[in-house]
Amino acid sequence: PFWPVGIVCLLMVFSALMNGALMSAIEPILRFCIFVIIAVALWQALESGGSNVLRRLLFVFVQPLTYQLASIALNVPKSGELDGSVSYIGGYYHEELFSLIAANAFFVAVFAGRLNKFARFGICVLSLISIDLADYRTTMLGVVPLALVAGFIGIPRAVKPNQRTFTRVVLIVAAGT
Protein backbone atom coordinates (compact mmCIF):
# COMPACT_ATOMS: atom_id res chain seq x y z
CA PRO A 1 0.00 0.00 0.00
CA PHE A 2 2.98 2.33 0.31
CA TRP A 3 4.17 2.13 -3.29
CA PRO A 4 3.11 5.77 -3.97
CA VAL A 5 5.43 6.86 -1.16
CA GLY A 6 8.24 4.86 -2.76
CA ILE A 7 7.61 6.47 -6.14
CA VAL A 8 7.69 9.96 -4.61
CA CYS A 9 10.96 9.11 -2.81
CA LEU A 10 12.51 7.82 -6.04
CA LEU A 11 11.44 11.00 -7.82
CA MET A 12 13.06 13.04 -5.04
CA VAL A 13 16.33 11.13 -5.47
CA PHE A 14 16.15 11.55 -9.25
CA SER A 15 15.47 15.27 -8.91
CA ALA A 16 18.28 15.68 -6.39
CA LEU A 17 20.70 13.86 -8.70
CA MET A 18 19.64 16.00 -11.67
CA ASN A 19 20.18 19.15 -9.61
CA GLY A 20 23.47 17.95 -8.17
CA ALA A 21 22.21 18.16 -4.60
CA LEU A 22 21.74 14.59 -3.40
CA MET A 23 22.00 15.60 0.26
CA SER A 24 18.91 17.81 -0.06
CA ALA A 25 16.75 14.71 -0.66
CA ILE A 26 17.68 13.00 2.60
CA GLU A 27 15.49 15.04 4.95
CA PRO A 28 12.21 14.74 2.99
CA ILE A 29 12.82 11.04 2.32
CA LEU A 30 13.39 10.48 6.04
CA ARG A 31 10.13 12.32 6.70
CA PHE A 32 8.31 9.92 4.37
CA CYS A 33 9.98 6.94 6.07
CA ILE A 34 8.78 8.18 9.46
CA PHE A 35 5.28 8.56 7.99
CA VAL A 36 5.35 4.92 6.84
CA ILE A 37 6.57 3.73 10.25
CA ILE A 38 3.84 5.66 12.08
CA ALA A 39 1.17 4.45 9.64
CA VAL A 40 2.22 0.81 10.09
CA ALA A 41 2.38 1.20 13.88
CA LEU A 42 -1.10 2.73 13.97
CA TRP A 43 -2.45 -0.02 11.71
CA GLN A 44 -0.97 -2.70 13.97
CA ALA A 45 -2.34 -0.99 17.09
CA LEU A 46 -5.81 -0.76 15.55
CA GLU A 47 -5.63 -4.40 14.46
CA SER A 48 -4.77 -5.59 17.96
CA GLY A 49 -6.74 -3.13 20.11
CA GLY A 50 -9.50 -1.85 17.86
CA SER A 51 -10.78 1.68 18.09
CA ASN A 52 -10.15 1.68 21.86
CA VAL A 53 -6.56 2.54 20.95
CA LEU A 54 -7.82 5.88 19.66
CA ARG A 55 -9.69 6.52 22.90
CA ARG A 56 -6.45 6.05 24.84
CA LEU A 57 -4.63 8.22 22.31
CA LEU A 58 -6.76 11.20 23.37
CA PHE A 59 -4.57 11.59 26.47
CA VAL A 60 -1.70 12.67 24.22
CA PHE A 61 -3.53 15.91 23.45
CA VAL A 62 -3.98 17.02 27.06
CA GLN A 63 -0.53 18.60 27.32
CA PRO A 64 -0.63 20.81 24.19
CA LEU A 65 -4.17 21.97 24.92
CA THR A 66 -3.14 22.75 28.50
CA TYR A 67 -0.28 24.87 27.17
CA GLN A 68 -2.71 26.73 24.94
CA LEU A 69 -5.05 27.29 27.87
CA ALA A 70 -2.11 28.66 29.89
CA SER A 71 -1.16 31.04 27.07
CA ILE A 72 -4.76 32.28 26.97
CA ALA A 73 -4.98 32.65 30.77
CA LEU A 74 -1.64 34.48 30.91
CA ASN A 75 -2.47 36.49 27.78
CA VAL A 76 0.71 35.40 25.98
CA PRO A 77 -0.21 35.28 22.30
CA LYS A 78 2.17 34.78 19.42
CA SER A 79 2.01 37.92 17.41
CA GLY A 80 4.14 39.12 14.60
CA GLU A 81 1.92 38.46 11.65
CA LEU A 82 1.72 41.36 9.24
CA ASP A 83 -2.08 41.35 9.30
CA GLY A 84 -2.17 41.99 13.07
CA SER A 85 -3.73 38.63 13.93
CA VAL A 86 -2.95 36.95 17.22
CA SER A 87 -2.42 33.24 17.77
CA TYR A 88 -2.62 31.35 21.03
CA ILE A 89 -0.38 28.35 20.45
CA GLY A 90 0.92 27.61 23.93
CA GLY A 91 4.59 28.23 23.31
CA TYR A 92 4.84 26.20 20.13
CA TYR A 93 7.00 27.72 17.41
CA HIS A 94 4.41 28.04 14.64
CA GLU A 95 0.64 28.04 14.28
CA GLU A 96 0.77 25.25 11.71
CA LEU A 97 2.20 22.70 14.13
CA PHE A 98 -0.16 23.51 16.95
CA SER A 99 -3.26 23.64 14.76
CA LEU A 100 -2.37 20.24 13.29
CA ILE A 101 -2.13 18.84 16.82
CA ALA A 102 -5.60 20.22 17.58
CA ALA A 103 -6.95 18.87 14.27
CA ASN A 104 -5.58 15.43 15.12
CA ALA A 105 -7.33 15.64 18.49
CA PHE A 106 -10.56 16.32 16.60
CA PHE A 107 -10.03 13.39 14.20
CA VAL A 108 -9.14 10.99 17.00
CA ALA A 109 -12.22 12.05 19.01
CA VAL A 110 -14.47 11.52 15.98
CA PHE A 111 -13.17 8.01 15.34
CA ALA A 112 -12.49 6.86 18.93
CA GLY A 113 -14.55 3.84 19.94
CA ARG A 114 -16.69 3.52 23.05
CA LEU A 115 -16.43 7.18 23.91
CA ASN A 116 -19.33 8.79 25.76
CA LYS A 117 -21.30 10.98 23.31
CA PHE A 118 -21.00 14.02 25.59
CA ALA A 119 -17.26 13.50 25.99
CA ARG A 120 -16.88 13.08 22.21
CA PHE A 121 -18.88 16.24 21.55
CA GLY A 122 -16.93 18.19 24.18
CA ILE A 123 -13.55 17.10 22.84
CA CYS A 124 -14.60 17.90 19.27
CA VAL A 125 -15.84 21.37 20.22
CA LEU A 126 -12.72 22.01 22.33
CA SER A 127 -10.51 20.95 19.42
CA LEU A 128 -12.33 23.21 16.96
CA ILE A 129 -12.07 26.15 19.36
CA SER A 130 -8.37 25.36 19.79
CA ILE A 131 -7.87 25.39 16.01
CA ASP A 132 -9.65 28.74 15.83
CA LEU A 133 -7.47 30.20 18.60
CA ALA A 134 -4.33 28.94 16.83
CA ASP A 135 -5.52 31.05 13.87
CA TYR A 136 -4.04 28.96 11.09
CA ARG A 137 -6.50 29.25 8.24
CA THR A 138 -5.27 26.27 6.23
CA THR A 139 -6.06 23.87 9.06
CA MET A 140 -9.37 25.61 9.65
CA LEU A 141 -10.37 24.99 6.05
CA GLY A 142 -9.03 21.44 6.08
CA VAL A 143 -11.08 20.43 9.12
CA VAL A 144 -14.38 21.86 7.84
CA PRO A 145 -15.46 18.89 5.67
CA LEU A 146 -14.95 16.31 8.42
CA ALA A 147 -16.55 18.61 10.99
CA LEU A 148 -19.64 18.98 8.80
CA VAL A 149 -19.92 15.24 8.18
CA ALA A 150 -19.28 14.41 11.85
CA GLY A 151 -21.91 16.93 12.91
CA PHE A 152 -24.44 15.74 10.36
CA ILE A 153 -24.00 12.12 11.48
CA GLY A 154 -23.27 12.60 15.18
CA ILE A 155 -25.81 15.22 16.24
CA PRO A 156 -28.87 13.26 15.05
CA ARG A 157 -27.56 10.15 16.84
CA ALA A 158 -27.60 12.12 20.09
CA VAL A 159 -31.37 12.68 19.96
CA LYS A 160 -34.29 10.26 20.17
CA PRO A 161 -34.81 8.14 17.04
CA ASN A 162 -38.18 9.74 16.25
CA GLN A 163 -36.55 13.22 16.23
CA ARG A 164 -33.59 12.41 13.96
CA THR A 165 -35.22 13.38 10.67
CA PHE A 166 -36.26 16.75 12.08
CA THR A 167 -32.76 17.28 13.47
CA ARG A 168 -31.18 16.53 10.07
CA VAL A 169 -33.54 18.98 8.37
CA VAL A 170 -32.63 21.67 10.91
CA LEU A 171 -28.92 20.98 10.32
CA ILE A 172 -29.33 21.23 6.55
CA VAL A 173 -31.27 24.51 6.85
CA ALA A 174 -28.68 25.88 9.31
CA ALA A 175 -25.82 24.92 6.99
CA GLY A 176 -27.57 26.53 4.05
CA THR A 177 -27.99 29.88 5.77
PDB file of C-alpha atoms in Angstrom:
ATOM      1  CA  PRO A   1       0.000   0.000   0.000  1.00  0.00           C
ATOM      2  CA  PHE A   2       2.979   2.333   0.307  1.00  0.00           C
ATOM      3  CA  TRP A   3       4.174   2.135  -3.292  1.00  0.00           C
ATOM      4  CA  PRO A   4       3.112   5.771  -3.972  1.00  0.00           C
ATOM      5  CA  VAL A   5       5.431   6.861  -1.157  1.00  0.00           C
ATOM      6  CA  GLY A   6       8.241   4.857  -2.757  1.00  0.00           C
ATOM      7  CA  ILE A   7       7.615   6.472  -6.141  1.00  0.00           C
ATOM      8  CA  VAL A   8       7.694   9.956  -4.613  1.00  0.00           C
ATOM      9  CA  CYS A   9      10.956   9.113  -2.808  1.00  0.00           C
ATOM     10  CA  LEU A  10      12.508   7.820  -6.039  1.00  0.00           C
ATOM     11  CA  LEU A  11      11.445  11.004  -7.821  1.00  0.00           C
ATOM     12  CA  MET A  12      13.060  13.040  -5.043  1.00  0.00           C
ATOM     13  CA  VAL A  13      16.330  11.130  -5.474  1.00  0.00           C
ATOM     14  CA  PHE A  14      16.153  11.550  -9.246  1.00  0.00           C
ATOM     15  CA  SER A  15      15.469  15.274  -8.908  1.00  0.00           C
ATOM     16  CA  ALA A  16      18.275  15.684  -6.391  1.00  0.00           C
ATOM     17  CA  LEU A  17      20.697  13.858  -8.703  1.00  0.00           C
ATOM     18  CA  MET A  18      19.637  15.997 -11.673  1.00  0.00           C
ATOM     19  CA  ASN A  19      20.175  19.151  -9.613  1.00  0.00           C
ATOM     20  CA  GLY A  20      23.472  17.949  -8.171  1.00  0.00           C
ATOM     21  CA  ALA A  21      22.208  18.163  -4.599  1.00  0.00           C
ATOM     22  CA  LEU A  22      21.739  14.592  -3.401  1.00  0.00           C
ATOM     23  CA  MET A  23      22.000  15.602   0.259  1.00  0.00           C
ATOM     24  CA  SER A  24      18.912  17.808  -0.065  1.00  0.00           C
ATOM     25  CA  ALA A  25      16.752  14.710  -0.657  1.00  0.00           C
ATOM     26  CA  ILE A  26      17.683  12.997   2.597  1.00  0.00           C
ATOM     27  CA  GLU A  27      15.493  15.043   4.947  1.00  0.00           C
ATOM     28  CA  PRO A  28      12.214  14.739   2.995  1.00  0.00           C
ATOM     29  CA  ILE A  29      12.822  11.039   2.318  1.00  0.00           C
ATOM     30  CA  LEU A  30      13.390  10.479   6.041  1.00  0.00           C
ATOM     31  CA  ARG A  31      10.129  12.324   6.696  1.00  0.00           C
ATOM     32  CA  PHE A  32       8.307   9.922   4.373  1.00  0.00           C
ATOM     33  CA  CYS A  33       9.978   6.943   6.067  1.00  0.00           C
ATOM     34  CA  ILE A  34       8.776   8.183   9.463  1.00  0.00           C
ATOM     35  CA  PHE A  35       5.284   8.562   7.991  1.00  0.00           C
ATOM     36  CA  VAL A  36       5.349   4.923   6.841  1.00  0.00           C
ATOM     37  CA  ILE A  37       6.571   3.732  10.253  1.00  0.00           C
ATOM     38  CA  ILE A  38       3.839   5.658  12.082  1.00  0.00           C
ATOM     39  CA  ALA A  39       1.170   4.449   9.640  1.00  0.00           C
ATOM     40  CA  VAL A  40       2.218   0.807  10.092  1.00  0.00           C
ATOM     41  CA  ALA A  41       2.380   1.198  13.881  1.00  0.00           C
ATOM     42  CA  LEU A  42      -1.101   2.727  13.968  1.00  0.00           C
ATOM     43  CA  TRP A  43      -2.453  -0.020  11.710  1.00  0.00           C
ATOM     44  CA  GLN A  44      -0.965  -2.699  13.970  1.00  0.00           C
ATOM     45  CA  ALA A  45      -2.336  -0.991  17.087  1.00  0.00           C
ATOM     46  CA  LEU A  46      -5.808  -0.756  15.553  1.00  0.00           C
ATOM     47  CA  GLU A  47      -5.628  -4.400  14.460  1.00  0.00           C
ATOM     48  CA  SER A  48      -4.771  -5.586  17.962  1.00  0.00           C
ATOM     49  CA  GLY A  49      -6.740  -3.133  20.110  1.00  0.00           C
ATOM     50  CA  GLY A  50      -9.498  -1.850  17.863  1.00  0.00           C
ATOM     51  CA  SER A  51     -10.781   1.683  18.093  1.00  0.00           C
ATOM     52  CA  ASN A  52     -10.147   1.681  21.865  1.00  0.00           C
ATOM     53  CA  VAL A  53      -6.558   2.539  20.954  1.00  0.00           C
ATOM     54  CA  LEU A  54      -7.825   5.880  19.655  1.00  0.00           C
ATOM     55  CA  ARG A  55      -9.691   6.517  22.899  1.00  0.00           C
ATOM     56  CA  ARG A  56      -6.454   6.048  24.838  1.00  0.00           C
ATOM     57  CA  LEU A  57      -4.629   8.216  22.311  1.00  0.00           C
ATOM     58  CA  LEU A  58      -6.756  11.202  23.367  1.00  0.00           C
ATOM     59  CA  PHE A  59      -4.570  11.593  26.471  1.00  0.00           C
ATOM     60  CA  VAL A  60      -1.698  12.674  24.225  1.00  0.00           C
ATOM     61  CA  PHE A  61      -3.528  15.911  23.447  1.00  0.00           C
ATOM     62  CA  VAL A  62      -3.983  17.022  27.060  1.00  0.00           C
ATOM     63  CA  GLN A  63      -0.526  18.599  27.321  1.00  0.00           C
ATOM     64  CA  PRO A  64      -0.627  20.813  24.187  1.00  0.00           C
ATOM     65  CA  LEU A  65      -4.170  21.970  24.920  1.00  0.00           C
ATOM     66  CA  THR A  66      -3.139  22.751  28.504  1.00  0.00           C
ATOM     67  CA  TYR A  67      -0.275  24.867  27.171  1.00  0.00           C
ATOM     68  CA  GLN A  68      -2.707  26.726  24.937  1.00  0.00           C
ATOM     69  CA  LEU A  69      -5.054  27.287  27.872  1.00  0.00           C
ATOM     70  CA  ALA A  70      -2.115  28.659  29.886  1.00  0.00           C
ATOM     71  CA  SER A  71      -1.165  31.041  27.074  1.00  0.00           C
ATOM     72  CA  ILE A  72      -4.764  32.278  26.974  1.00  0.00           C
ATOM     73  CA  ALA A  73      -4.977  32.651  30.771  1.00  0.00           C
ATOM     74  CA  LEU A  74      -1.640  34.481  30.915  1.00  0.00           C
ATOM     75  CA  ASN A  75      -2.466  36.486  27.775  1.00  0.00           C
ATOM     76  CA  VAL A  76       0.707  35.396  25.976  1.00  0.00           C
ATOM     77  CA  PRO A  77      -0.208  35.275  22.302  1.00  0.00           C
ATOM     78  CA  LYS A  78       2.169  34.778  19.418  1.00  0.00           C
ATOM     79  CA  SER A  79       2.011  37.921  17.409  1.00  0.00           C
ATOM     80  CA  GLY A  80       4.143  39.122  14.604  1.00  0.00           C
ATOM     81  CA  GLU A  81       1.915  38.456  11.652  1.00  0.00           C
ATOM     82  CA  LEU A  82       1.716  41.361   9.239  1.00  0.00           C
ATOM     83  CA  ASP A  83      -2.084  41.347   9.295  1.00  0.00           C
ATOM     84  CA  GLY A  84      -2.172  41.986  13.069  1.00  0.00           C
ATOM     85  CA  SER A  85      -3.729  38.629  13.926  1.00  0.00           C
ATOM     86  CA  VAL A  86      -2.952  36.953  17.218  1.00  0.00           C
ATOM     87  CA  SER A  87      -2.418  33.244  17.772  1.00  0.00           C
ATOM     88  CA  TYR A  88      -2.619  31.352  21.032  1.00  0.00           C
ATOM     89  CA  ILE A  89      -0.379  28.354  20.451  1.00  0.00           C
ATOM     90  CA  GLY A  90       0.919  27.612  23.930  1.00  0.00           C
ATOM     91  CA  GLY A  91       4.594  28.232  23.311  1.00  0.00           C
ATOM     92  CA  TYR A  92       4.844  26.201  20.125  1.00  0.00           C
ATOM     93  CA  TYR A  93       7.003  27.716  17.406  1.00  0.00           C
ATOM     94  CA  HIS A  94       4.413  28.041  14.645  1.00  0.00           C
ATOM     95  CA  GLU A  95       0.643  28.042  14.280  1.00  0.00           C
ATOM     96  CA  GLU A  96       0.772  25.250  11.709  1.00  0.00           C
ATOM     97  CA  LEU A  97       2.205  22.698  14.126  1.00  0.00           C
ATOM     98  CA  PHE A  98      -0.159  23.511  16.948  1.00  0.00           C
ATOM     99  CA  SER A  99      -3.255  23.645  14.759  1.00  0.00           C
ATOM    100  CA  LEU A 100      -2.366  20.236  13.288  1.00  0.00           C
ATOM    101  CA  ILE A 101      -2.126  18.837  16.824  1.00  0.00           C
ATOM    102  CA  ALA A 102      -5.600  20.218  17.583  1.00  0.00           C
ATOM    103  CA  ALA A 103      -6.948  18.873  14.272  1.00  0.00           C
ATOM    104  CA  ASN A 104      -5.579  15.433  15.120  1.00  0.00           C
ATOM    105  CA  ALA A 105      -7.329  15.635  18.491  1.00  0.00           C
ATOM    106  CA  PHE A 106     -10.559  16.320  16.598  1.00  0.00           C
ATOM    107  CA  PHE A 107     -10.027  13.394  14.201  1.00  0.00           C
ATOM    108  CA  VAL A 108      -9.145  10.987  17.003  1.00  0.00           C
ATOM    109  CA  ALA A 109     -12.217  12.049  19.010  1.00  0.00           C
ATOM    110  CA  VAL A 110     -14.468  11.525  15.982  1.00  0.00           C
ATOM    111  CA  PHE A 111     -13.172   8.006  15.341  1.00  0.00           C
ATOM    112  CA  ALA A 112     -12.495   6.856  18.930  1.00  0.00           C
ATOM    113  CA  GLY A 113     -14.551   3.837  19.937  1.00  0.00           C
ATOM    114  CA  ARG A 114     -16.688   3.521  23.048  1.00  0.00           C
ATOM    115  CA  LEU A 115     -16.431   7.181  23.915  1.00  0.00           C
ATOM    116  CA  ASN A 116     -19.332   8.786  25.758  1.00  0.00           C
ATOM    117  CA  LYS A 117     -21.300  10.976  23.313  1.00  0.00           C
ATOM    118  CA  PHE A 118     -21.001  14.016  25.591  1.00  0.00           C
ATOM    119  CA  ALA A 119     -17.257  13.503  25.986  1.00  0.00           C
ATOM    120  CA  ARG A 120     -16.876  13.082  22.210  1.00  0.00           C
ATOM    121  CA  PHE A 121     -18.883  16.245  21.551  1.00  0.00           C
ATOM    122  CA  GLY A 122     -16.933  18.191  24.183  1.00  0.00           C
ATOM    123  CA  ILE A 123     -13.551  17.098  22.840  1.00  0.00           C
ATOM    124  CA  CYS A 124     -14.597  17.895  19.273  1.00  0.00           C
ATOM    125  CA  VAL A 125     -15.840  21.371  20.224  1.00  0.00           C
ATOM    126  CA  LEU A 126     -12.716  22.010  22.333  1.00  0.00           C
ATOM    127  CA  SER A 127     -10.511  20.950  19.421  1.00  0.00           C
ATOM    128  CA  LEU A 128     -12.329  23.209  16.962  1.00  0.00           C
ATOM    129  CA  ILE A 129     -12.066  26.153  19.363  1.00  0.00           C
ATOM    130  CA  SER A 130      -8.370  25.358  19.791  1.00  0.00           C
ATOM    131  CA  ILE A 131      -7.871  25.393  16.008  1.00  0.00           C
ATOM    132  CA  ASP A 132      -9.647  28.741  15.833  1.00  0.00           C
ATOM    133  CA  LEU A 133      -7.471  30.203  18.600  1.00  0.00           C
ATOM    134  CA  ALA A 134      -4.333  28.942  16.833  1.00  0.00           C
ATOM    135  CA  ASP A 135      -5.517  31.046  13.874  1.00  0.00           C
ATOM    136  CA  TYR A 136      -4.036  28.957  11.090  1.00  0.00           C
ATOM    137  CA  ARG A 137      -6.504  29.253   8.236  1.00  0.00           C
ATOM    138  CA  THR A 138      -5.268  26.272   6.228  1.00  0.00           C
ATOM    139  CA  THR A 139      -6.062  23.870   9.056  1.00  0.00           C
ATOM    140  CA  MET A 140      -9.371  25.614   9.653  1.00  0.00           C
ATOM    141  CA  LEU A 141     -10.372  24.988   6.047  1.00  0.00           C
ATOM    142  CA  GLY A 142      -9.034  21.435   6.084  1.00  0.00           C
ATOM    143  CA  VAL A 143     -11.084  20.432   9.119  1.00  0.00           C
ATOM    144  CA  VAL A 144     -14.383  21.860   7.842  1.00  0.00           C
ATOM    145  CA  PRO A 145     -15.462  18.888   5.667  1.00  0.00           C
ATOM    146  CA  LEU A 146     -14.947  16.314   8.423  1.00  0.00           C
ATOM    147  CA  ALA A 147     -16.551  18.606  10.990  1.00  0.00           C
ATOM    148  CA  LEU A 148     -19.637  18.982   8.796  1.00  0.00           C
ATOM    149  CA  VAL A 149     -19.918  15.236   8.180  1.00  0.00           C
ATOM    150  CA  ALA A 150     -19.280  14.410  11.854  1.00  0.00           C
ATOM    151  CA  GLY A 151     -21.915  16.930  12.914  1.00  0.00           C
ATOM    152  CA  PHE A 152     -24.442  15.737  10.359  1.00  0.00           C
ATOM    153  CA  ILE A 153     -24.004  12.120  11.476  1.00  0.00           C
ATOM    154  CA  GLY A 154     -23.267  12.596  15.184  1.00  0.00           C
ATOM    155  CA  ILE A 155     -25.807  15.219  16.236  1.00  0.00           C
ATOM    156  CA  PRO A 156     -28.870  13.262  15.049  1.00  0.00           C
ATOM    157  CA  ARG A 157     -27.556  10.152  16.841  1.00  0.00           C
ATOM    158  CA  ALA A 158     -27.602  12.119  20.094  1.00  0.00           C
ATOM    159  CA  VAL A 159     -31.371  12.682  19.958  1.00  0.00           C
ATOM    160  CA  LYS A 160     -34.289  10.262  20.167  1.00  0.00           C
ATOM    161  CA  PRO A 161     -34.810   8.142  17.038  1.00  0.00           C
ATOM    162  CA  ASN A 162     -38.185   9.738  16.247  1.00  0.00           C
ATOM    163  CA  GLN A 163     -36.552  13.216  16.229  1.00  0.00           C
ATOM    164  CA  ARG A 164     -33.594  12.412  13.965  1.00  0.00           C
ATOM    165  CA  THR A 165     -35.216  13.382  10.671  1.00  0.00           C
ATOM    166  CA  PHE A 166     -36.262  16.748  12.081  1.00  0.00           C
ATOM    167  CA  THR A 167     -32.762  17.275  13.469  1.00  0.00           C
ATOM    168  CA  ARG A 168     -31.178  16.527  10.072  1.00  0.00           C
ATOM    169  CA  VAL A 169     -33.538  18.981   8.374  1.00  0.00           C
ATOM    170  CA  VAL A 170     -32.631  21.668  10.911  1.00  0.00           C
ATOM    171  CA  LEU A 171     -28.918  20.984  10.320  1.00  0.00           C
ATOM    172  CA  ILE A 172     -29.326  21.233   6.548  1.00  0.00           C
ATOM    173  CA  VAL A 173     -31.269  24.507   6.848  1.00  0.00           C
ATOM    174  CA  ALA A 174     -28.684  25.883   9.309  1.00  0.00           C
ATOM    175  CA  ALA A 175     -25.821  24.917   6.992  1.00  0.00           C
ATOM    176  CA  GLY A 176     -27.570  26.535   4.049  1.00  0.00           C
ATOM    177  CA  THR A 177     -27.987  29.885   5.769  1.00  0.00           C
TER     178      THR A 177
END
